[in-house]
mmCIF file of C-alpha atoms in Angstrom:
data_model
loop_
_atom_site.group_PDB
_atom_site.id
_atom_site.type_symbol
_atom_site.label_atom_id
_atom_site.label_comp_id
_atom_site.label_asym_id
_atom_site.label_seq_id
_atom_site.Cartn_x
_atom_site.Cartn_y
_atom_site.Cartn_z
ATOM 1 C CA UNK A 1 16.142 -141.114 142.294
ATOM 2 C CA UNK A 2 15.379 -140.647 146.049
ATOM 3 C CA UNK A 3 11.842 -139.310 147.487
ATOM 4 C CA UNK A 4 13.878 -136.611 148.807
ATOM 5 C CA UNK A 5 14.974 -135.826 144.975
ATOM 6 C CA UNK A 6 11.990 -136.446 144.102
ATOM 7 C CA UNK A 7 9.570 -134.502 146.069
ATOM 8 C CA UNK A 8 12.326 -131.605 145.408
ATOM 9 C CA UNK A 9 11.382 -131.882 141.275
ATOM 10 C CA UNK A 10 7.894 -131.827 142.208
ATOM 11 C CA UNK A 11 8.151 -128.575 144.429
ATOM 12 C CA UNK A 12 10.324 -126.688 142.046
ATOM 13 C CA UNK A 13 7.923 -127.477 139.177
ATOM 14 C CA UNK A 14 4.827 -126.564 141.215
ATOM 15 C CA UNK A 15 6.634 -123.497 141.698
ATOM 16 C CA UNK A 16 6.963 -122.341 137.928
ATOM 17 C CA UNK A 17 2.743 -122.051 138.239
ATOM 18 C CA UNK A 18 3.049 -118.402 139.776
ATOM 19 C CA UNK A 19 5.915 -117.796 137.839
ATOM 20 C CA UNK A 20 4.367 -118.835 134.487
ATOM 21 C CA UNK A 21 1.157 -116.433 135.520
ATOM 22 C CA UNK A 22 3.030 -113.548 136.293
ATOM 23 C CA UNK A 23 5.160 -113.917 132.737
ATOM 24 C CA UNK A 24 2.059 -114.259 131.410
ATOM 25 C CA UNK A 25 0.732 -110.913 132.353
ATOM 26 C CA UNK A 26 3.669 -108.670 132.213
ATOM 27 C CA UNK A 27 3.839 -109.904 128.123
ATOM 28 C CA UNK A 28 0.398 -109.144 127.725
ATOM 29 C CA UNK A 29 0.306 -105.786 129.247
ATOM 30 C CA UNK A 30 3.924 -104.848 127.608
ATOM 31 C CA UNK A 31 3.163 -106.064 123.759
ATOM 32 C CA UNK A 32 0.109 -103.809 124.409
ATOM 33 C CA UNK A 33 1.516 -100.659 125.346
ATOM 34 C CA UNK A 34 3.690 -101.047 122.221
ATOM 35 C CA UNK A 35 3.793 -98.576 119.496
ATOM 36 C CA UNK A 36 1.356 -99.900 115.895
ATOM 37 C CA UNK A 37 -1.779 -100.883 116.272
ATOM 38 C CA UNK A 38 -2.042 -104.718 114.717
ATOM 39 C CA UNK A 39 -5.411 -104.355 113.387
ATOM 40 C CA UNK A 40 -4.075 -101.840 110.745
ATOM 41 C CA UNK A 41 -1.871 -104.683 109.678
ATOM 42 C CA UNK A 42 -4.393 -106.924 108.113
ATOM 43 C CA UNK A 43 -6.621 -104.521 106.812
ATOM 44 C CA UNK A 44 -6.726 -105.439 102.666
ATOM 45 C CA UNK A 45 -7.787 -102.848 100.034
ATOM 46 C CA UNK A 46 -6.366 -99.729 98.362
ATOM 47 C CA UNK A 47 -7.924 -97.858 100.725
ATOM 48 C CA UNK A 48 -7.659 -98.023 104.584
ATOM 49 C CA UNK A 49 -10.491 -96.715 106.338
ATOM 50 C CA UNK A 50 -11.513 -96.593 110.349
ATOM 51 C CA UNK A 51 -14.320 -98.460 109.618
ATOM 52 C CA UNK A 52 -12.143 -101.730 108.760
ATOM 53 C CA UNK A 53 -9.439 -101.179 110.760
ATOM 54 C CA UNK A 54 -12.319 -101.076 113.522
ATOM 55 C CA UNK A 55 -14.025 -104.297 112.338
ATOM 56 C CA UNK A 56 -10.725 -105.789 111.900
ATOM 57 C CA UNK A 57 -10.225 -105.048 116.088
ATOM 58 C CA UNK A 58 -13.028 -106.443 117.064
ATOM 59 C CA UNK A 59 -12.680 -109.738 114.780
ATOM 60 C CA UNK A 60 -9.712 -109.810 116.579
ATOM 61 C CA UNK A 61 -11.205 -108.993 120.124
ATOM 62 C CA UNK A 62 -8.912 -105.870 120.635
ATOM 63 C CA UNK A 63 -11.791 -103.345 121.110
ATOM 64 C CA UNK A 64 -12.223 -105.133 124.575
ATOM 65 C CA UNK A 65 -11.361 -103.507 127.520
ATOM 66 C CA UNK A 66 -7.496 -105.277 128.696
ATOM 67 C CA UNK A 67 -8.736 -107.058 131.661
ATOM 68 C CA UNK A 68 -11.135 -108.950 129.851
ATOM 69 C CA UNK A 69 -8.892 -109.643 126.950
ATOM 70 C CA UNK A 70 -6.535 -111.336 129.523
ATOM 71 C CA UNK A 71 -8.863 -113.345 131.416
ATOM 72 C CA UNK A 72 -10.073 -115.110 127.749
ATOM 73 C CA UNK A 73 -6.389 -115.322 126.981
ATOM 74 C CA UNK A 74 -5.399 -116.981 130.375
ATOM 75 C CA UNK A 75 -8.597 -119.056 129.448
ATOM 76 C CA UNK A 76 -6.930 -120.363 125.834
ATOM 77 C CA UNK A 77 -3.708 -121.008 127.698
ATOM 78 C CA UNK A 78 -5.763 -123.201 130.267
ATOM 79 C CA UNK A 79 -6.976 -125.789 127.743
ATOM 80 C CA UNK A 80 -3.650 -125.463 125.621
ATOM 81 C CA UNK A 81 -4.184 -122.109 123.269
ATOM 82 C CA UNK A 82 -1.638 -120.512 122.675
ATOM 83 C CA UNK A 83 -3.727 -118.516 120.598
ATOM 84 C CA UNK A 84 -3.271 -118.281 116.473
ATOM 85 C CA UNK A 85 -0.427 -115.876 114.537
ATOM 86 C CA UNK A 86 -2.388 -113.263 112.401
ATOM 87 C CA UNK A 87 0.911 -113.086 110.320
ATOM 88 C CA UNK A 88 0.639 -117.200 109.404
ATOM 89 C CA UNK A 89 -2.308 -117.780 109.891
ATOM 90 C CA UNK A 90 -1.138 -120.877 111.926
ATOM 91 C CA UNK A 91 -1.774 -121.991 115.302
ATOM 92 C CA UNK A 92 1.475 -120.757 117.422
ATOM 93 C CA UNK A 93 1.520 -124.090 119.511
ATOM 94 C CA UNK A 94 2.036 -125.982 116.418
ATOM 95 C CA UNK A 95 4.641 -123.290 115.216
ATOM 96 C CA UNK A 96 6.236 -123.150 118.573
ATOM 97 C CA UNK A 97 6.879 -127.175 118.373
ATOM 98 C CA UNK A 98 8.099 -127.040 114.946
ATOM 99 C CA UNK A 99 10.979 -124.147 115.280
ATOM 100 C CA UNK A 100 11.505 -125.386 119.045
ATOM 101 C CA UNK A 101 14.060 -128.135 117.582
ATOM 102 C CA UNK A 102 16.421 -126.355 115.563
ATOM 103 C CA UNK A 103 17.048 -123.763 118.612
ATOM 104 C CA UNK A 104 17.753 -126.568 120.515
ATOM 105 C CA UNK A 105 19.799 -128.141 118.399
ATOM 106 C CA UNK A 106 21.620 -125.299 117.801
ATOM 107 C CA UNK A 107 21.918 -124.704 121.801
ATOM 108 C CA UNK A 108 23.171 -128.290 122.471
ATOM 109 C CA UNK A 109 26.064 -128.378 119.799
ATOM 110 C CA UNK A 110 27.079 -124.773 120.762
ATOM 111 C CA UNK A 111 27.367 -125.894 124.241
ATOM 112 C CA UNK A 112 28.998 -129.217 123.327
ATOM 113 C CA UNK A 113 31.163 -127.493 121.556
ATOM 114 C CA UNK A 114 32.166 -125.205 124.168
ATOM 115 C CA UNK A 115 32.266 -127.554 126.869
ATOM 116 C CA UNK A 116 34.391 -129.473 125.079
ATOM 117 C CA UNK A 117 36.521 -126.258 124.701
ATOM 118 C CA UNK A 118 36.543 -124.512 128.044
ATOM 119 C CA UNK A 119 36.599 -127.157 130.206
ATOM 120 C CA UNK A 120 40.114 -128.567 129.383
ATOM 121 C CA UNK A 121 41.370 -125.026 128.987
ATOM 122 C CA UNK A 122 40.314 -124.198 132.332
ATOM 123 C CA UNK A 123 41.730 -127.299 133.685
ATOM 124 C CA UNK A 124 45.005 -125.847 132.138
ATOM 125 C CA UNK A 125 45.079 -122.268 133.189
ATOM 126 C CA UNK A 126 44.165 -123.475 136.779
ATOM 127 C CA UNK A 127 47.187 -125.627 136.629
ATOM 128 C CA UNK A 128 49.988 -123.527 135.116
ATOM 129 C CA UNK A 129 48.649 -120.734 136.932
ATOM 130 C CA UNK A 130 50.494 -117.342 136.578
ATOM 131 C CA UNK A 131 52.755 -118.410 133.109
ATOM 132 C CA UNK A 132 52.085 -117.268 129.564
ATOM 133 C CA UNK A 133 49.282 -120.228 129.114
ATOM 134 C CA UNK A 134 47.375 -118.934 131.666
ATOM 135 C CA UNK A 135 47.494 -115.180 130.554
ATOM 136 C CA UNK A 136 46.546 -116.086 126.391
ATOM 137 C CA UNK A 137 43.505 -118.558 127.996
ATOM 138 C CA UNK A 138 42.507 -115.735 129.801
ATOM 139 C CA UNK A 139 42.560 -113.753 127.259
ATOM 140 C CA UNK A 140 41.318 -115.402 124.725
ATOM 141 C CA UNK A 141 38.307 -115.938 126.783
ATOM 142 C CA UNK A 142 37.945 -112.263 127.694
ATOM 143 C CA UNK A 143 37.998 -111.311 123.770
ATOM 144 C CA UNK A 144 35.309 -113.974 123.560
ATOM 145 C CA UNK A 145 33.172 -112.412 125.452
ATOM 146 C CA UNK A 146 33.573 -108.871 124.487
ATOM 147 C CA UNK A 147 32.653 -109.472 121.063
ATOM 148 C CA UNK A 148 28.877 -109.493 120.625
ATOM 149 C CA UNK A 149 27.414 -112.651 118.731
ATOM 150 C CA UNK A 150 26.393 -110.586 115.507
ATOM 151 C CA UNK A 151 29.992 -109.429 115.323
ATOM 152 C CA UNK A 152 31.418 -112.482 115.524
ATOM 153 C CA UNK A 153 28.875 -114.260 113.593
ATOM 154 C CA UNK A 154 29.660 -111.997 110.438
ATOM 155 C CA UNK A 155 33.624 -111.736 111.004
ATOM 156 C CA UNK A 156 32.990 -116.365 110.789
ATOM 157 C CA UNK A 157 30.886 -115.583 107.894
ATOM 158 C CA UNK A 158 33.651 -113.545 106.146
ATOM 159 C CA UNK A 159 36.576 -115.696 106.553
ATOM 160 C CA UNK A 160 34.761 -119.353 106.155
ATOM 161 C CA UNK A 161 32.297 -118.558 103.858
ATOM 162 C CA UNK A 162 33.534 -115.591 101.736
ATOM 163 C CA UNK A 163 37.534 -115.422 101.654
ATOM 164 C CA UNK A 164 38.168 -119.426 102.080
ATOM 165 C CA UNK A 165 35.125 -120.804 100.864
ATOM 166 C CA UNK A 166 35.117 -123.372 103.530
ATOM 167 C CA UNK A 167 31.651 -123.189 104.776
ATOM 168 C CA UNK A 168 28.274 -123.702 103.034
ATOM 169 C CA UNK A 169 26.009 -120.739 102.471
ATOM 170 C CA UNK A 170 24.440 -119.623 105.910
ATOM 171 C CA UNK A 171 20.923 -119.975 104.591
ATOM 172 C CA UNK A 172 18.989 -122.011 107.272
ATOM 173 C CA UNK A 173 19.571 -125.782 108.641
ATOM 174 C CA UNK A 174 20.064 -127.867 105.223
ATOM 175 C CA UNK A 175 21.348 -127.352 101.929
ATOM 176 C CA UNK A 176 18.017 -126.626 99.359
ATOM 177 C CA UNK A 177 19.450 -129.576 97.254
ATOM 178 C CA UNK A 178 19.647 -132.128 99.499
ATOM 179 C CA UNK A 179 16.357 -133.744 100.424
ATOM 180 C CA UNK A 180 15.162 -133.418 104.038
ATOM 181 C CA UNK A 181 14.778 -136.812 105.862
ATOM 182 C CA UNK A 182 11.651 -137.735 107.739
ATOM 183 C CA UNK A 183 11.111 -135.806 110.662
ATOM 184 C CA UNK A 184 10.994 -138.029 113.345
ATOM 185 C CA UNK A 185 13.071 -136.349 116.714
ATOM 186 C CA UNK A 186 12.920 -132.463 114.689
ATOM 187 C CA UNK A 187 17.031 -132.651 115.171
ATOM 188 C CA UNK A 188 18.196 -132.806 111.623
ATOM 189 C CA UNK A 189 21.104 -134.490 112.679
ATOM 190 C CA UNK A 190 19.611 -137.347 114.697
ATOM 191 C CA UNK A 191 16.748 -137.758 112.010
ATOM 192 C CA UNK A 192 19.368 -137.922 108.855
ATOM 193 C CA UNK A 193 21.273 -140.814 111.076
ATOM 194 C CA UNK A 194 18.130 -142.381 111.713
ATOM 195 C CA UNK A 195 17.120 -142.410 108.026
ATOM 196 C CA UNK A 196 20.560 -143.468 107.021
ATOM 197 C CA UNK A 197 21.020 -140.130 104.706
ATOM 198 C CA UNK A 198 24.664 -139.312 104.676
ATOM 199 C CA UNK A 199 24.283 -136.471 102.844
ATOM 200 C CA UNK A 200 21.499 -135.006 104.758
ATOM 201 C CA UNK A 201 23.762 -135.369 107.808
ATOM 202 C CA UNK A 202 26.478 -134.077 106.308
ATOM 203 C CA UNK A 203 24.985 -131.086 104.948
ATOM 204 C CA UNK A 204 23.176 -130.518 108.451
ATOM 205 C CA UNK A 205 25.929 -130.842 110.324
ATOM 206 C CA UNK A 206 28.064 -127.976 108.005
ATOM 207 C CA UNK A 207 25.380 -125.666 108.095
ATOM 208 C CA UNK A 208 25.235 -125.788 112.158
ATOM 209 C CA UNK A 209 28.846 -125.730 112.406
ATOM 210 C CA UNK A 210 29.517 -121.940 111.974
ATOM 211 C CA UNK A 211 26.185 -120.525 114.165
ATOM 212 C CA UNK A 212 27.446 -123.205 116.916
ATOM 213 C CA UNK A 213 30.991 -122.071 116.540
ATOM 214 C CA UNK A 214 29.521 -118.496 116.873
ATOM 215 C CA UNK A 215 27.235 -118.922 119.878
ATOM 216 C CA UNK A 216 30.049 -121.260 121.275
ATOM 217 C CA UNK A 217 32.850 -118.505 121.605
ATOM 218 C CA UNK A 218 30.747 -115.853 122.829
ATOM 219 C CA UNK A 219 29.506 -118.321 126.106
ATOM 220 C CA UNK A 220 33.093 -120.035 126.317
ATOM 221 C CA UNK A 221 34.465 -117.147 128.226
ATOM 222 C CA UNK A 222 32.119 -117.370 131.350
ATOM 223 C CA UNK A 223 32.245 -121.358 131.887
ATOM 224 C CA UNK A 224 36.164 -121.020 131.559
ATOM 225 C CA UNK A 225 36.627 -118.597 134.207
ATOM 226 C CA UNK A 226 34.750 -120.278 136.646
ATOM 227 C CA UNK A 227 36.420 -123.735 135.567
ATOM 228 C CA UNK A 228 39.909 -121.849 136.059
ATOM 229 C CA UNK A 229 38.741 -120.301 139.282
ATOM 230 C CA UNK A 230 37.381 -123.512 141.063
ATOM 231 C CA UNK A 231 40.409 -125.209 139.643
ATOM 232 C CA UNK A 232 42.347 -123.218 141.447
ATOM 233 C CA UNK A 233 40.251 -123.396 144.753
ATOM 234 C CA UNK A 234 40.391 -127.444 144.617
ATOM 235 C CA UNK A 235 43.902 -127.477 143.668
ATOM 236 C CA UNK A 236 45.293 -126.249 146.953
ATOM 237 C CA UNK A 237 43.276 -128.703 149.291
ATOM 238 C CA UNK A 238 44.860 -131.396 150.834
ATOM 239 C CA UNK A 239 44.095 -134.614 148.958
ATOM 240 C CA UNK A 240 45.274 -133.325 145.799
ATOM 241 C CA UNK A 241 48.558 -132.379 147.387
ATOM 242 C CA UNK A 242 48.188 -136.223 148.818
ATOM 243 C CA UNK A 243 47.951 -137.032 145.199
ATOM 244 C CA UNK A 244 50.807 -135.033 143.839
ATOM 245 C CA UNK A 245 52.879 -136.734 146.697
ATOM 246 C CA UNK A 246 51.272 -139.983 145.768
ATOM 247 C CA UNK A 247 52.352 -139.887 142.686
ATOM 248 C CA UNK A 248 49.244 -140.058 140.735
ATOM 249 C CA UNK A 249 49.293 -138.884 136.943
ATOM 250 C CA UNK A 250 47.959 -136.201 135.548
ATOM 251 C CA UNK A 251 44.726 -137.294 134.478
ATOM 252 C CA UNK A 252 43.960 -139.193 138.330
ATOM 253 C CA UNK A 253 45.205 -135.887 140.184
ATOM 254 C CA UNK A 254 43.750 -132.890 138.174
ATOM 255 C CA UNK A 255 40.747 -135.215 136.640
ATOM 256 C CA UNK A 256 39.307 -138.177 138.116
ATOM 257 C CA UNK A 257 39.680 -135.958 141.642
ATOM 258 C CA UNK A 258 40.290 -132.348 140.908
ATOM 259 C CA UNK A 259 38.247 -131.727 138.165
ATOM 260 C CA UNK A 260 35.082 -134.018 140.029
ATOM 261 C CA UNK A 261 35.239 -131.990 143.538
ATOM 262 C CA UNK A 262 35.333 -128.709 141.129
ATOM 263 C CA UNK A 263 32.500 -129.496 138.902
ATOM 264 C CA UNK A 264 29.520 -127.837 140.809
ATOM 265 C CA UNK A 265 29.570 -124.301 140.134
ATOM 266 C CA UNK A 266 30.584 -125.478 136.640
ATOM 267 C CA UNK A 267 27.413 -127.340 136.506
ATOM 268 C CA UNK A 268 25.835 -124.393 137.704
ATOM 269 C CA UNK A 269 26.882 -121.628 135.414
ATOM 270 C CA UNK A 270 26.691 -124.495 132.197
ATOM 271 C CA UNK A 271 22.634 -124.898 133.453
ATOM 272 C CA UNK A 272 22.264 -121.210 133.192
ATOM 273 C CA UNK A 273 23.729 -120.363 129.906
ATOM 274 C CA UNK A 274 21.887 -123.298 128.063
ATOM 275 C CA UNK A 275 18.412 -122.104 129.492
ATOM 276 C CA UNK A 276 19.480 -118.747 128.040
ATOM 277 C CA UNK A 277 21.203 -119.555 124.775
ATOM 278 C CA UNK A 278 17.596 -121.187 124.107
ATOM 279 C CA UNK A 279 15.992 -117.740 124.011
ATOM 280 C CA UNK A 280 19.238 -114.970 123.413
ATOM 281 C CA UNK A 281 20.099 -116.995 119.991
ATOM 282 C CA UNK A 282 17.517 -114.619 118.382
ATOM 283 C CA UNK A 283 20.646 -112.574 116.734
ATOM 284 C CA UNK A 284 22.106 -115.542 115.294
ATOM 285 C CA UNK A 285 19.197 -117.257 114.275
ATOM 286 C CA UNK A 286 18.200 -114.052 112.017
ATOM 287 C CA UNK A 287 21.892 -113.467 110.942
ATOM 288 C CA UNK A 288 22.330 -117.270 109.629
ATOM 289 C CA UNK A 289 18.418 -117.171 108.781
ATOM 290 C CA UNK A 290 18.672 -120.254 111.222
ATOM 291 C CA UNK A 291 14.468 -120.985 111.732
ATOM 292 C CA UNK A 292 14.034 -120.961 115.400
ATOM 293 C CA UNK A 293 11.725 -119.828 118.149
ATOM 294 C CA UNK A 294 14.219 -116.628 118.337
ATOM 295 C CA UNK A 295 13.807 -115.300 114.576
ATOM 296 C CA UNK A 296 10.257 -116.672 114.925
ATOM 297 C CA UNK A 297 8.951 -114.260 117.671
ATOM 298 C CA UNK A 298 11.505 -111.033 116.450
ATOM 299 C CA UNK A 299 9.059 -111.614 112.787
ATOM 300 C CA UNK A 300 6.441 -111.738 115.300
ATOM 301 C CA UNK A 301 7.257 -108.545 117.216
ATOM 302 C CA UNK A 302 7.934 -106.336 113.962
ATOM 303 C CA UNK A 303 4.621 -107.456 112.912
ATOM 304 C CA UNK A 304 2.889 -106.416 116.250
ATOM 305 C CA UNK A 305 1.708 -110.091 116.070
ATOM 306 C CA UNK A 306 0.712 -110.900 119.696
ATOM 307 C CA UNK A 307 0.527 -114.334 120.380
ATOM 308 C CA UNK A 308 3.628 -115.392 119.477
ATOM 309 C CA UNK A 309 5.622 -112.966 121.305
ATOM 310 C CA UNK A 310 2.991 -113.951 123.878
ATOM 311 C CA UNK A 311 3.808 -117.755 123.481
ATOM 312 C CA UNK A 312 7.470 -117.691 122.748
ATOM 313 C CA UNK A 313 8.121 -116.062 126.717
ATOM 314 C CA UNK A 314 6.174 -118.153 128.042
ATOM 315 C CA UNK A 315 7.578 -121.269 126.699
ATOM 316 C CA UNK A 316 11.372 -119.566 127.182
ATOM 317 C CA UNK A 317 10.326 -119.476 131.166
ATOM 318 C CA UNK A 318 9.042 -122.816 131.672
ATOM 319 C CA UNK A 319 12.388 -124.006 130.188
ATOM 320 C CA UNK A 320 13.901 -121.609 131.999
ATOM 321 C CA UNK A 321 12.621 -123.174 135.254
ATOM 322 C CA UNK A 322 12.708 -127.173 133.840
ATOM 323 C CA UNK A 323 16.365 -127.161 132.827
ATOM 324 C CA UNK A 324 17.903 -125.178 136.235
ATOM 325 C CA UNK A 325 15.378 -127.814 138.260
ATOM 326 C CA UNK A 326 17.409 -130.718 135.980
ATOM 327 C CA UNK A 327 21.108 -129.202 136.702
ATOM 328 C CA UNK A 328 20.098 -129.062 140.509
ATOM 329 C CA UNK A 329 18.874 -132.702 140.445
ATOM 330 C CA UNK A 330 22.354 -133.422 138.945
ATOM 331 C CA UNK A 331 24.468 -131.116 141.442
ATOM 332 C CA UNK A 332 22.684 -133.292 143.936
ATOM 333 C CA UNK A 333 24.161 -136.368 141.932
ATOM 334 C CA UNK A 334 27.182 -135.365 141.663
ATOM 335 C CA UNK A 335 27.403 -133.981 145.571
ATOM 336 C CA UNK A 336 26.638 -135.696 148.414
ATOM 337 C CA UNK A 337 26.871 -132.198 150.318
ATOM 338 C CA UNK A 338 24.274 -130.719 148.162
ATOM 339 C CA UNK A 339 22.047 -133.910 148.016
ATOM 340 C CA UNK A 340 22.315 -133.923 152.805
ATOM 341 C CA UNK A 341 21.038 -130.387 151.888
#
């Protein structure tokens, strides 16, 4: 990596700094001006009276006035604090870290997945434009992204796991009877491979299957289209007409030279989805009971439990900001125009 690239990285992550701050205090003030007061919450007896609900606030700091209540939470996040879930009991750092890996797992094989899917279709469509392939990729993808996630999610659920009996019960990342390998990465999958448990991978890996699948169709659609459409673009230019007169195959022409001068906006669109399937899988997470950051801050929410609502957008905007910085490092890479730029 160049200076150039790398003084770039450096700027763009100085820049998430202001960014971070002002996430920071439009979650406070909004989780605030919510509805429930959380003190009520945690108030034990048969009998709730204003006198413990009020001690309970200002164990809890809440009968502060808001400005001060933010400057000792900025102060916490300063040295690492996240601050502690009254609902666990547990610091929501360590909770953060521990959920953090199945969302991402669950990202990265839905967007394998659909990669792996769109891409070629795209490639396809662009070049058989205007006949009936084109029109049923288009509109498959178009269906795909019509249907919202918890639709889809419970039409999988009913065909795979209820009329064919295909998939395994959609209760969370491994099956209860197979034993859970040493965390060492948090990926199930990697750590069952790295253990040499079969099973556990196995199991793992039919579990993820129909929440990937899910999340997978729904963000298919977009990175097809703009495939197809920069296809399309590239396809009339001149050196793939050389190519075509060349006599190149299939794979050189649309592939090694199309597909590489088309990849960009691809790149582009791909970065954008996975820093948002990170923090939008909150509906699949809950509907597959799937123990992410998602389902963690929704229980979090409903329980007018601050700091990890607090922690969870906070942590969904830094890698927000980390992964587009990463998929402009690699359009640079993969562009000389962009990299001259």
């Amino acid at each position: 990596m160049n200076s150039g690239i790398s003084g770039y990285v450096i700027q763009r992550l100085l820049g998430t700094i202001p960014i971070l701050i002002g996430v920071g205090i439009v979650t406070f003030v909004l989780v605030r001006v919510l509805p429930g007061d959380p003190a009520v919450f945690y108030v034990t007896g048969p009998v709730v009276t204003q006198e413990a609900v009020q001690a309970v606030r200002e164990a809890l700091g809440l009968d502060q006035p808001l400005y001060l209540q933010l400057f000792h939470y900025f102060g916490q996040i300063l040295t690492g604090d996240l601050g502690r879930s009254l609902t666990t009991g547990q610091a929501v750092t360590v909770s953060l870290m521990q959920r953090l890996p199945a969302s991402l797992e669950l990202s990265i094989v839905a967007m394998t997945l659909a990669i792996a899917l769109s891409i070629p279709l795209g490639i396809i469509a662009a070049t058989r434009l205007g006949t009936w392939s084109d029109y049923a990729i288009r509109f498959a993808a178009t269906v795909g992204v019509s249907l919202p996630a918890s639709v889809l999610g419970i039409l999988l659920i009913l065909v795979f796991y209820y009329y064919v009996g295909f998939a395994p019960d959609p209760i969370g990342r491994l099956d209860p009877f197979v034993a859970t390998p040493q965390s060492i990465t948090g990926f199930l999958l990697i750590d069952s491979l790295l253990a040499g448990n079969l099973e556990a991978f196995r199991s793992a890996a039919a579990q993820v299957a129909l929440p990937a699948l899910t999340v997978a169709l729904v963000v298919m659609g977009p990175i097809l289209r703009i495939t197809r459409s920069s296809m399309v673009d590239v396809l009339t230019s001149d050196y793939i007409r050389t190519c075509r007169a060349a006599g190149f195959n299939w794979w050189t022409t649309y592939v090694r030279y199309g597909l590489r001068n088309a990849l960009l906006p691809v790149l582009t669109t791909v970065g954008l989805i996975i820093a948002y399937l990170i923090g939008a899988n909150v509906v699949v997470e809950k509907l597959f009971a799937w123990p992410g950051v998602g389902a963690y801050s929704i229980d979090a929410l409903l329980a007018s439990d601050y700091a990890p609502v607090q922690g969870y957008m906070l942590l969904m905007t830094a890698l927000f900001v980390v992964i587009n910085t990463m998929v402009d490092v690699l359009s640079a890479l993969v562009d000389p125009r962009v990299r001259a730029q």
